[in-house]
Amino acid sequence: MPQRRTVHTAPRPPVIGVTACIRTVDGSRTHTVGEKYIRGVTDGLGGLPLLIPALGDDLDIGAVVATLDGLLVTGSLSNVEPHHYDGPSAAAGTLHDPARDATVLPLILAALTAGVPLLAICRGHQELNVALGGSLHQRLHELPGRIDHRAPDSPDLDIQYGLAHPVTLTEGGLFQQLNGGDTRLQVNSLHWQGIDRLADGVEVEAVADDGTVEAVRVTRTESFAVSVQWHPEFKVRENPFSLALFGAFGDAARAYGTRRRAR
């Protein structure tokens, strides 16, 4: 009798939802995601990126969440519209993306409710705070005592995303663990907005020397759910902390995916 051949299959990569923005390209409304976020998923945690269009109410959020092992909430040039947090009117010329707001704010809440692991970056950090009931400063650089957190005026991405200032990690927090026990970390900085009133149900994981909240961890869920104001996805494999952060996100997504498929 012929022997049965054993087939070894590779572990299934976690499916990571990646939020998109709306842009107009050659006169057409287009859903876009920066490649650095996609590479963050593929290179940072070995995941399968699934782009989530900014369709607002036309998107079945529940069906999307049910397919995901993790959710990456991306950064963007646009700002969250201030009516979502009862903020003052935005300055003239501020770039907004109402379709993204209408998609991502409920998507964050649905993911947290379902226990889907979540990593939110820059605009995503701000969206997480707003979705949970917090508010934002729209122009940090105009506030007394704050440093200028905006990107350097250079076309060179290595300069734009270069290390800009230190942050202090919360003693005993998750980020200190990911940073090998050190409570100081150098980060890049490419944002105008920042957290004003901190939402309930989150704990601060990192603060800039000027008081800007740079990272939080969601405590209302037992799953991995964190956000950062900086951009760890840029050349993720070249920064030890970024790699540790994406690795922890990936581990949580794999564990969640295993449980999800066993239901």
mmCIF file of C-alpha atoms in Angstrom:
data_model
loop_
_atom_site.group_PDB
_atom_site.id
_atom_site.type_symbol
_atom_site.label_atom_id
_atom_site.label_comp_id
_atom_site.label_asym_id
_atom_site.label_seq_id
_atom_site.Cartn_x
_atom_site.Cartn_y
_atom_site.Cartn_z
ATOM 1 C CA MET A 1 0.000 0.000 0.000
ATOM 2 C CA PRO A 2 1.449 3.367 -0.958
ATOM 3 C CA GLN A 3 2.330 5.602 1.964
ATOM 4 C CA ARG A 4 0.245 8.720 2.460
ATOM 5 C CA ARG A 5 2.294 11.868 1.861
ATOM 6 C CA THR A 6 2.252 14.457 4.643
ATOM 7 C CA VAL A 7 1.508 17.958 3.391
ATOM 8 C CA HIS A 8 2.887 20.799 5.492
ATOM 9 C CA THR A 9 1.043 24.077 5.058
ATOM 10 C CA ALA A 10 2.395 27.470 6.022
ATOM 11 C CA PRO A 11 0.656 29.267 8.896
ATOM 12 C CA ARG A 12 -2.179 31.448 7.682
ATOM 13 C CA PRO A 13 -1.174 35.133 7.716
ATOM 14 C CA PRO A 14 -3.446 37.376 9.789
ATOM 15 C CA VAL A 15 -5.878 39.493 7.782
ATOM 16 C CA ILE A 16 -5.279 43.132 8.724
ATOM 17 C CA GLY A 17 -7.786 45.779 7.682
ATOM 18 C CA VAL A 18 -6.122 49.002 6.514
ATOM 19 C CA THR A 19 -8.255 52.152 6.422
ATOM 20 C CA ALA A 20 -8.368 54.257 3.243
ATOM 21 C CA CYS A 21 -8.829 57.952 2.531
ATOM 22 C CA ILE A 22 -10.709 59.750 -0.245
ATOM 23 C CA ARG A 23 -8.643 61.719 -2.759
ATOM 24 C CA THR A 24 -9.416 63.161 -6.168
ATOM 25 C CA VAL A 25 -7.059 61.719 -8.798
ATOM 26 C CA ASP A 26 -7.398 62.956 -12.398
ATOM 27 C CA GLY A 27 -10.867 64.210 -11.560
ATOM 28 C CA SER A 28 -11.995 60.878 -10.119
ATOM 29 C CA ARG A 29 -12.932 60.136 -6.542
ATOM 30 C CA THR A 30 -10.345 57.571 -5.374
ATOM 31 C CA HIS A 31 -9.824 55.456 -2.259
ATOM 32 C CA THR A 32 -6.152 55.594 -1.333
ATOM 33 C CA VAL A 33 -3.749 54.068 1.184
ATOM 34 C CA GLY A 34 -0.072 54.997 1.468
ATOM 35 C CA GLU A 35 2.226 52.094 0.661
ATOM 36 C CA LYS A 36 4.111 52.534 3.925
ATOM 37 C CA TYR A 37 1.044 51.285 5.825
ATOM 38 C CA ILE A 38 0.699 48.276 3.550
ATOM 39 C CA ARG A 39 4.413 47.552 4.028
ATOM 40 C CA GLY A 40 3.943 47.942 7.761
ATOM 41 C CA VAL A 41 1.520 45.018 7.608
ATOM 42 C CA THR A 42 3.549 42.834 5.237
ATOM 43 C CA ASP A 43 7.057 43.659 6.485
ATOM 44 C CA GLY A 44 6.297 44.481 10.117
ATOM 45 C CA LEU A 45 4.113 41.523 11.051
ATOM 46 C CA GLY A 46 3.816 39.217 8.035
ATOM 47 C CA GLY A 47 0.124 39.983 7.605
ATOM 48 C CA LEU A 48 -2.247 40.103 4.658
ATOM 49 C CA PRO A 49 -3.441 43.715 4.164
ATOM 50 C CA LEU A 50 -7.118 44.230 3.308
ATOM 51 C CA LEU A 51 -7.886 47.787 2.202
ATOM 52 C CA ILE A 52 -11.118 49.186 3.670
ATOM 53 C CA PRO A 53 -12.793 51.792 1.423
ATOM 54 C CA ALA A 54 -14.135 55.008 2.929
ATOM 55 C CA LEU A 55 -17.773 54.366 2.007
ATOM 56 C CA GLY A 56 -19.383 55.626 5.189
ATOM 57 C CA ASP A 57 -22.940 54.337 5.666
ATOM 58 C CA ASP A 58 -22.684 52.323 2.435
ATOM 59 C CA LEU A 59 -20.141 50.010 4.073
ATOM 60 C CA ASP A 60 -21.345 47.096 6.207
ATOM 61 C CA ILE A 61 -19.073 47.709 9.193
ATOM 62 C CA GLY A 62 -20.173 44.538 10.938
ATOM 63 C CA ALA A 63 -19.331 42.382 7.926
ATOM 64 C CA VAL A 64 -15.927 44.043 7.616
ATOM 65 C CA VAL A 65 -15.052 43.514 11.266
ATOM 66 C CA ALA A 66 -16.134 39.874 11.051
ATOM 67 C CA THR A 67 -13.460 39.222 8.380
ATOM 68 C CA LEU A 68 -10.555 40.838 10.233
ATOM 69 C CA ASP A 69 -7.843 39.503 12.517
ATOM 70 C CA GLY A 70 -6.579 43.038 13.174
ATOM 71 C CA LEU A 71 -7.241 46.660 12.220
ATOM 72 C CA LEU A 72 -4.589 49.233 11.255
ATOM 73 C CA VAL A 73 -5.981 52.782 11.338
ATOM 74 C CA THR A 74 -3.746 54.872 9.117
ATOM 75 C CA GLY A 75 -2.501 58.427 9.169
ATOM 76 C CA SER A 76 -3.591 61.042 6.635
ATOM 77 C CA LEU A 77 -3.032 64.622 5.524
ATOM 78 C CA SER A 78 -6.654 65.372 6.438
ATOM 79 C CA ASN A 79 -7.971 66.339 9.861
ATOM 80 C CA VAL A 80 -10.981 64.973 11.736
ATOM 81 C CA GLU A 81 -13.864 67.392 11.295
ATOM 82 C CA PRO A 82 -14.291 69.257 14.606
ATOM 83 C CA HIS A 83 -18.050 68.759 14.850
ATOM 84 C CA HIS A 84 -17.303 65.144 15.836
ATOM 85 C CA TYR A 85 -15.898 66.372 19.149
ATOM 86 C CA ASP A 86 -17.807 69.664 19.556
ATOM 87 C CA GLY A 87 -14.693 71.630 18.641
ATOM 88 C CA PRO A 88 -14.505 75.156 17.202
ATOM 89 C CA SER A 89 -14.769 75.658 13.451
ATOM 90 C CA ALA A 90 -11.641 74.679 11.545
ATOM 91 C CA ALA A 91 -9.365 77.312 10.007
ATOM 92 C CA ALA A 92 -10.035 78.104 6.361
ATOM 93 C CA GLY A 93 -8.254 75.758 3.999
ATOM 94 C CA THR A 94 -8.042 72.841 6.454
ATOM 95 C CA LEU A 95 -8.200 69.527 4.608
ATOM 96 C CA HIS A 96 -11.027 67.274 5.756
ATOM 97 C CA ASP A 97 -12.272 63.870 4.659
ATOM 98 C CA PRO A 98 -15.887 63.424 5.816
ATOM 99 C CA ALA A 99 -16.209 60.022 4.123
ATOM 100 C CA ARG A 100 -13.251 58.747 6.118
ATOM 101 C CA ASP A 101 -14.693 60.172 9.344
ATOM 102 C CA ALA A 102 -18.023 58.467 8.601
ATOM 103 C CA THR A 103 -16.247 55.156 8.030
ATOM 104 C CA VAL A 104 -13.418 55.019 10.529
ATOM 105 C CA LEU A 105 -15.031 56.427 13.669
ATOM 106 C CA PRO A 106 -17.739 53.712 13.783
ATOM 107 C CA LEU A 107 -15.245 51.121 12.531
ATOM 108 C CA ILE A 108 -12.993 51.751 15.537
ATOM 109 C CA LEU A 109 -15.883 51.301 17.954
ATOM 110 C CA ALA A 110 -17.061 48.124 16.217
ATOM 111 C CA ALA A 111 -13.547 46.655 16.236
ATOM 112 C CA LEU A 112 -13.056 47.414 19.932
ATOM 113 C CA THR A 113 -16.464 45.947 20.786
ATOM 114 C CA ALA A 114 -15.616 42.750 18.879
ATOM 115 C CA GLY A 115 -12.181 42.518 20.495
ATOM 116 C CA VAL A 116 -10.293 42.892 17.211
ATOM 117 C CA PRO A 117 -6.651 43.908 17.875
ATOM 118 C CA LEU A 118 -6.059 47.483 16.776
ATOM 119 C CA LEU A 119 -3.095 49.738 16.017
ATOM 120 C CA ALA A 120 -3.887 53.361 15.166
ATOM 121 C CA ILE A 121 -1.334 55.796 13.738
ATOM 122 C CA CYS A 122 -1.254 59.637 13.630
ATOM 123 C CA ARG A 123 -4.735 60.597 12.348
ATOM 124 C CA GLY A 124 -5.799 57.188 13.608
ATOM 125 C CA HIS A 125 -4.489 58.102 17.077
ATOM 126 C CA GLN A 126 -6.660 61.217 16.957
ATOM 127 C CA GLU A 127 -9.658 59.294 15.588
ATOM 128 C CA LEU A 128 -9.408 56.725 18.377
ATOM 129 C CA ASN A 129 -9.556 59.486 20.980
ATOM 130 C CA VAL A 130 -12.539 61.136 19.252
ATOM 131 C CA ALA A 131 -14.398 57.838 18.739
ATOM 132 C CA LEU A 132 -14.150 57.183 22.497
ATOM 133 C CA GLY A 133 -15.418 60.660 23.408
ATOM 134 C CA GLY A 134 -12.238 62.755 23.612
ATOM 135 C CA SER A 135 -11.373 65.989 21.815
ATOM 136 C CA LEU A 136 -8.522 67.469 19.787
ATOM 137 C CA HIS A 137 -6.366 70.555 19.493
ATOM 138 C CA GLN A 138 -6.424 71.521 15.816
ATOM 139 C CA ARG A 139 -3.144 73.464 15.654
ATOM 140 C CA LEU A 140 -0.706 72.356 18.329
ATOM 141 C CA HIS A 141 2.067 74.666 17.123
ATOM 142 C CA GLU A 142 -0.059 77.707 18.034
ATOM 143 C CA LEU A 143 -0.473 76.668 21.677
ATOM 144 C CA PRO A 144 1.806 78.292 24.287
ATOM 145 C CA GLY A 145 4.610 76.014 25.414
ATOM 146 C CA ARG A 146 4.153 73.435 22.646
ATOM 147 C CA ILE A 147 6.855 72.537 20.157
ATOM 148 C CA ASP A 148 6.191 72.513 16.414
ATOM 149 C CA HIS A 149 5.109 68.940 15.677
ATOM 150 C CA ARG A 150 4.701 69.510 11.940
ATOM 151 C CA ALA A 151 6.839 67.701 9.373
ATOM 152 C CA PRO A 152 10.093 69.331 8.203
ATOM 153 C CA ASP A 153 9.736 71.293 4.978
ATOM 154 C CA SER A 154 11.666 68.908 2.751
ATOM 155 C CA PRO A 155 10.792 66.601 -0.170
ATOM 156 C CA ASP A 156 13.221 64.015 1.232
ATOM 157 C CA LEU A 157 11.185 61.337 3.034
ATOM 158 C CA ASP A 158 14.126 60.406 5.235
ATOM 159 C CA ILE A 159 14.131 63.995 6.505
ATOM 160 C CA GLN A 160 10.335 64.200 6.808
ATOM 161 C CA TYR A 161 10.229 60.974 8.794
ATOM 162 C CA GLY A 162 13.496 61.501 10.645
ATOM 163 C CA LEU A 163 13.608 61.322 14.428
ATOM 164 C CA ALA A 164 12.328 64.669 15.715
ATOM 165 C CA HIS A 165 11.927 64.619 19.494
ATOM 166 C CA PRO A 166 11.892 62.299 22.503
ATOM 167 C CA VAL A 167 8.879 60.918 24.343
ATOM 168 C CA THR A 168 8.667 59.525 27.861
ATOM 169 C CA LEU A 169 7.040 56.109 28.173
ATOM 170 C CA THR A 170 4.792 55.369 31.128
ATOM 171 C CA GLU A 171 6.630 53.499 33.874
ATOM 172 C CA GLY A 172 5.408 49.900 33.933
ATOM 173 C CA GLY A 173 3.404 50.349 30.732
ATOM 174 C CA LEU A 174 3.215 48.198 27.624
ATOM 175 C CA PHE A 175 5.421 50.533 25.606
ATOM 176 C CA GLN A 176 8.182 50.466 28.205
ATOM 177 C CA GLN A 177 8.141 46.670 27.942
ATOM 178 C CA LEU A 178 8.333 46.841 24.141
ATOM 179 C CA ASN A 179 11.236 49.297 24.494
ATOM 180 C CA GLY A 180 13.342 46.892 26.546
ATOM 181 C CA GLY A 181 12.591 48.638 29.823
ATOM 182 C CA ASP A 182 13.807 52.093 28.730
ATOM 183 C CA THR A 183 11.352 54.939 29.345
ATOM 184 C CA ARG A 184 12.786 57.295 26.706
ATOM 185 C CA LEU A 185 12.237 56.912 22.984
ATOM 186 C CA GLN A 186 13.005 59.111 19.966
ATOM 187 C CA VAL A 187 10.123 59.467 17.481
ATOM 188 C CA ASN A 188 9.316 61.254 14.235
ATOM 189 C CA SER A 189 6.670 63.976 14.069
ATOM 190 C CA LEU A 190 4.381 64.932 11.162
ATOM 191 C CA HIS A 191 1.142 66.301 12.602
ATOM 192 C CA TRP A 192 -0.800 69.477 13.292
ATOM 193 C CA GLN A 193 -3.578 68.088 15.474
ATOM 194 C CA GLY A 194 -3.156 66.439 18.857
ATOM 195 C CA ILE A 195 -5.164 65.140 21.780
ATOM 196 C CA ASP A 196 -6.825 67.794 23.952
ATOM 197 C CA ARG A 197 -9.300 66.093 26.303
ATOM 198 C CA LEU A 198 -8.301 62.476 26.786
ATOM 199 C CA ALA A 199 -11.116 59.985 26.230
ATOM 200 C CA ASP A 200 -12.379 57.753 29.007
ATOM 201 C CA GLY A 201 -11.241 54.156 28.849
ATOM 202 C CA VAL A 202 -7.667 54.805 27.731
ATOM 203 C CA GLU A 203 -4.347 55.073 29.535
ATOM 204 C CA VAL A 204 -1.425 57.201 28.400
ATOM 205 C CA GLU A 205 1.585 55.204 27.197
ATOM 206 C CA ALA A 206 3.830 58.051 25.964
ATOM 207 C CA VAL A 207 4.067 61.834 26.366
ATOM 208 C CA ALA A 208 6.266 64.390 24.613
ATOM 209 C CA ASP A 209 8.274 66.795 26.737
ATOM 210 C CA ASP A 210 5.780 69.577 25.907
ATOM 211 C CA GLY A 211 2.867 67.550 27.320
ATOM 212 C CA THR A 212 1.472 66.249 24.038
ATOM 213 C CA VAL A 213 -0.045 62.773 24.453
ATOM 214 C CA GLU A 214 1.901 60.633 21.988
ATOM 215 C CA ALA A 215 0.488 57.142 22.649
ATOM 216 C CA VAL A 216 -2.412 55.535 24.471
ATOM 217 C CA ARG A 217 -3.644 52.039 25.296
ATOM 218 C CA VAL A 218 -7.360 51.226 25.355
ATOM 219 C CA THR A 219 -8.402 49.712 28.694
ATOM 220 C CA ARG A 220 -12.056 49.030 27.822
ATOM 221 C CA THR A 221 -11.025 45.919 25.878
ATOM 222 C CA GLU A 222 -8.853 42.955 26.821
ATOM 223 C CA SER A 223 -7.414 42.870 23.292
ATOM 224 C CA PHE A 224 -4.298 44.660 22.058
ATOM 225 C CA ALA A 225 -5.522 48.175 21.205
ATOM 226 C CA VAL A 226 -3.065 51.071 21.097
ATOM 227 C CA SER A 227 -2.471 54.268 19.173
ATOM 228 C CA VAL A 228 0.597 56.406 18.474
ATOM 229 C CA GLN A 229 0.926 59.967 17.244
ATOM 230 C CA TRP A 230 4.131 59.244 15.328
ATOM 231 C CA HIS A 231 4.738 56.986 12.292
ATOM 232 C CA PRO A 232 6.257 53.609 13.242
ATOM 233 C CA GLU A 233 5.280 52.137 9.846
ATOM 234 C CA PHE A 234 7.943 54.118 7.966
ATOM 235 C CA LYS A 235 10.830 51.727 7.249
ATOM 236 C CA VAL A 236 9.437 49.582 10.031
ATOM 237 C CA ARG A 237 12.207 46.993 9.917
ATOM 238 C CA GLU A 238 14.920 49.604 10.527
ATOM 239 C CA ASN A 239 13.617 50.745 13.923
ATOM 240 C CA PRO A 240 13.738 48.259 16.840
ATOM 241 C CA PHE A 241 10.795 49.773 18.710
ATOM 242 C CA SER A 242 8.647 49.977 15.561
ATOM 243 C CA LEU A 243 9.383 46.338 14.827
ATOM 244 C CA ALA A 244 8.525 45.371 18.409
ATOM 245 C CA LEU A 245 5.258 47.325 18.222
ATOM 246 C CA PHE A 246 4.178 45.761 14.929
ATOM 247 C CA GLY A 247 5.335 42.375 16.198
ATOM 248 C CA ALA A 248 3.116 42.646 19.282
ATOM 249 C CA PHE A 249 0.206 43.729 17.084
ATOM 250 C CA GLY A 250 0.847 40.769 14.783
ATOM 251 C CA ASP A 251 1.004 38.303 17.682
ATOM 252 C CA ALA A 252 -2.337 39.585 18.976
ATOM 253 C CA ALA A 253 -3.879 39.397 15.499
ATOM 254 C CA ARG A 254 -2.733 35.802 14.993
ATOM 255 C CA ALA A 255 -4.120 34.751 18.362
ATOM 256 C CA TYR A 256 -7.421 36.514 17.689
ATOM 257 C CA GLY A 257 -7.656 34.971 14.208
ATOM 258 C CA THR A 258 -7.145 31.496 15.618
ATOM 259 C CA ARG A 259 -9.970 32.044 18.108
ATOM 260 C CA ARG A 260 -12.226 33.611 15.453
ATOM 261 C CA ARG A 261 -11.892 30.681 13.079
ATOM 262 C CA ALA A 262 -12.507 28.179 15.884
ATOM 263 C CA ARG A 263 -15.934 29.605 16.704
#
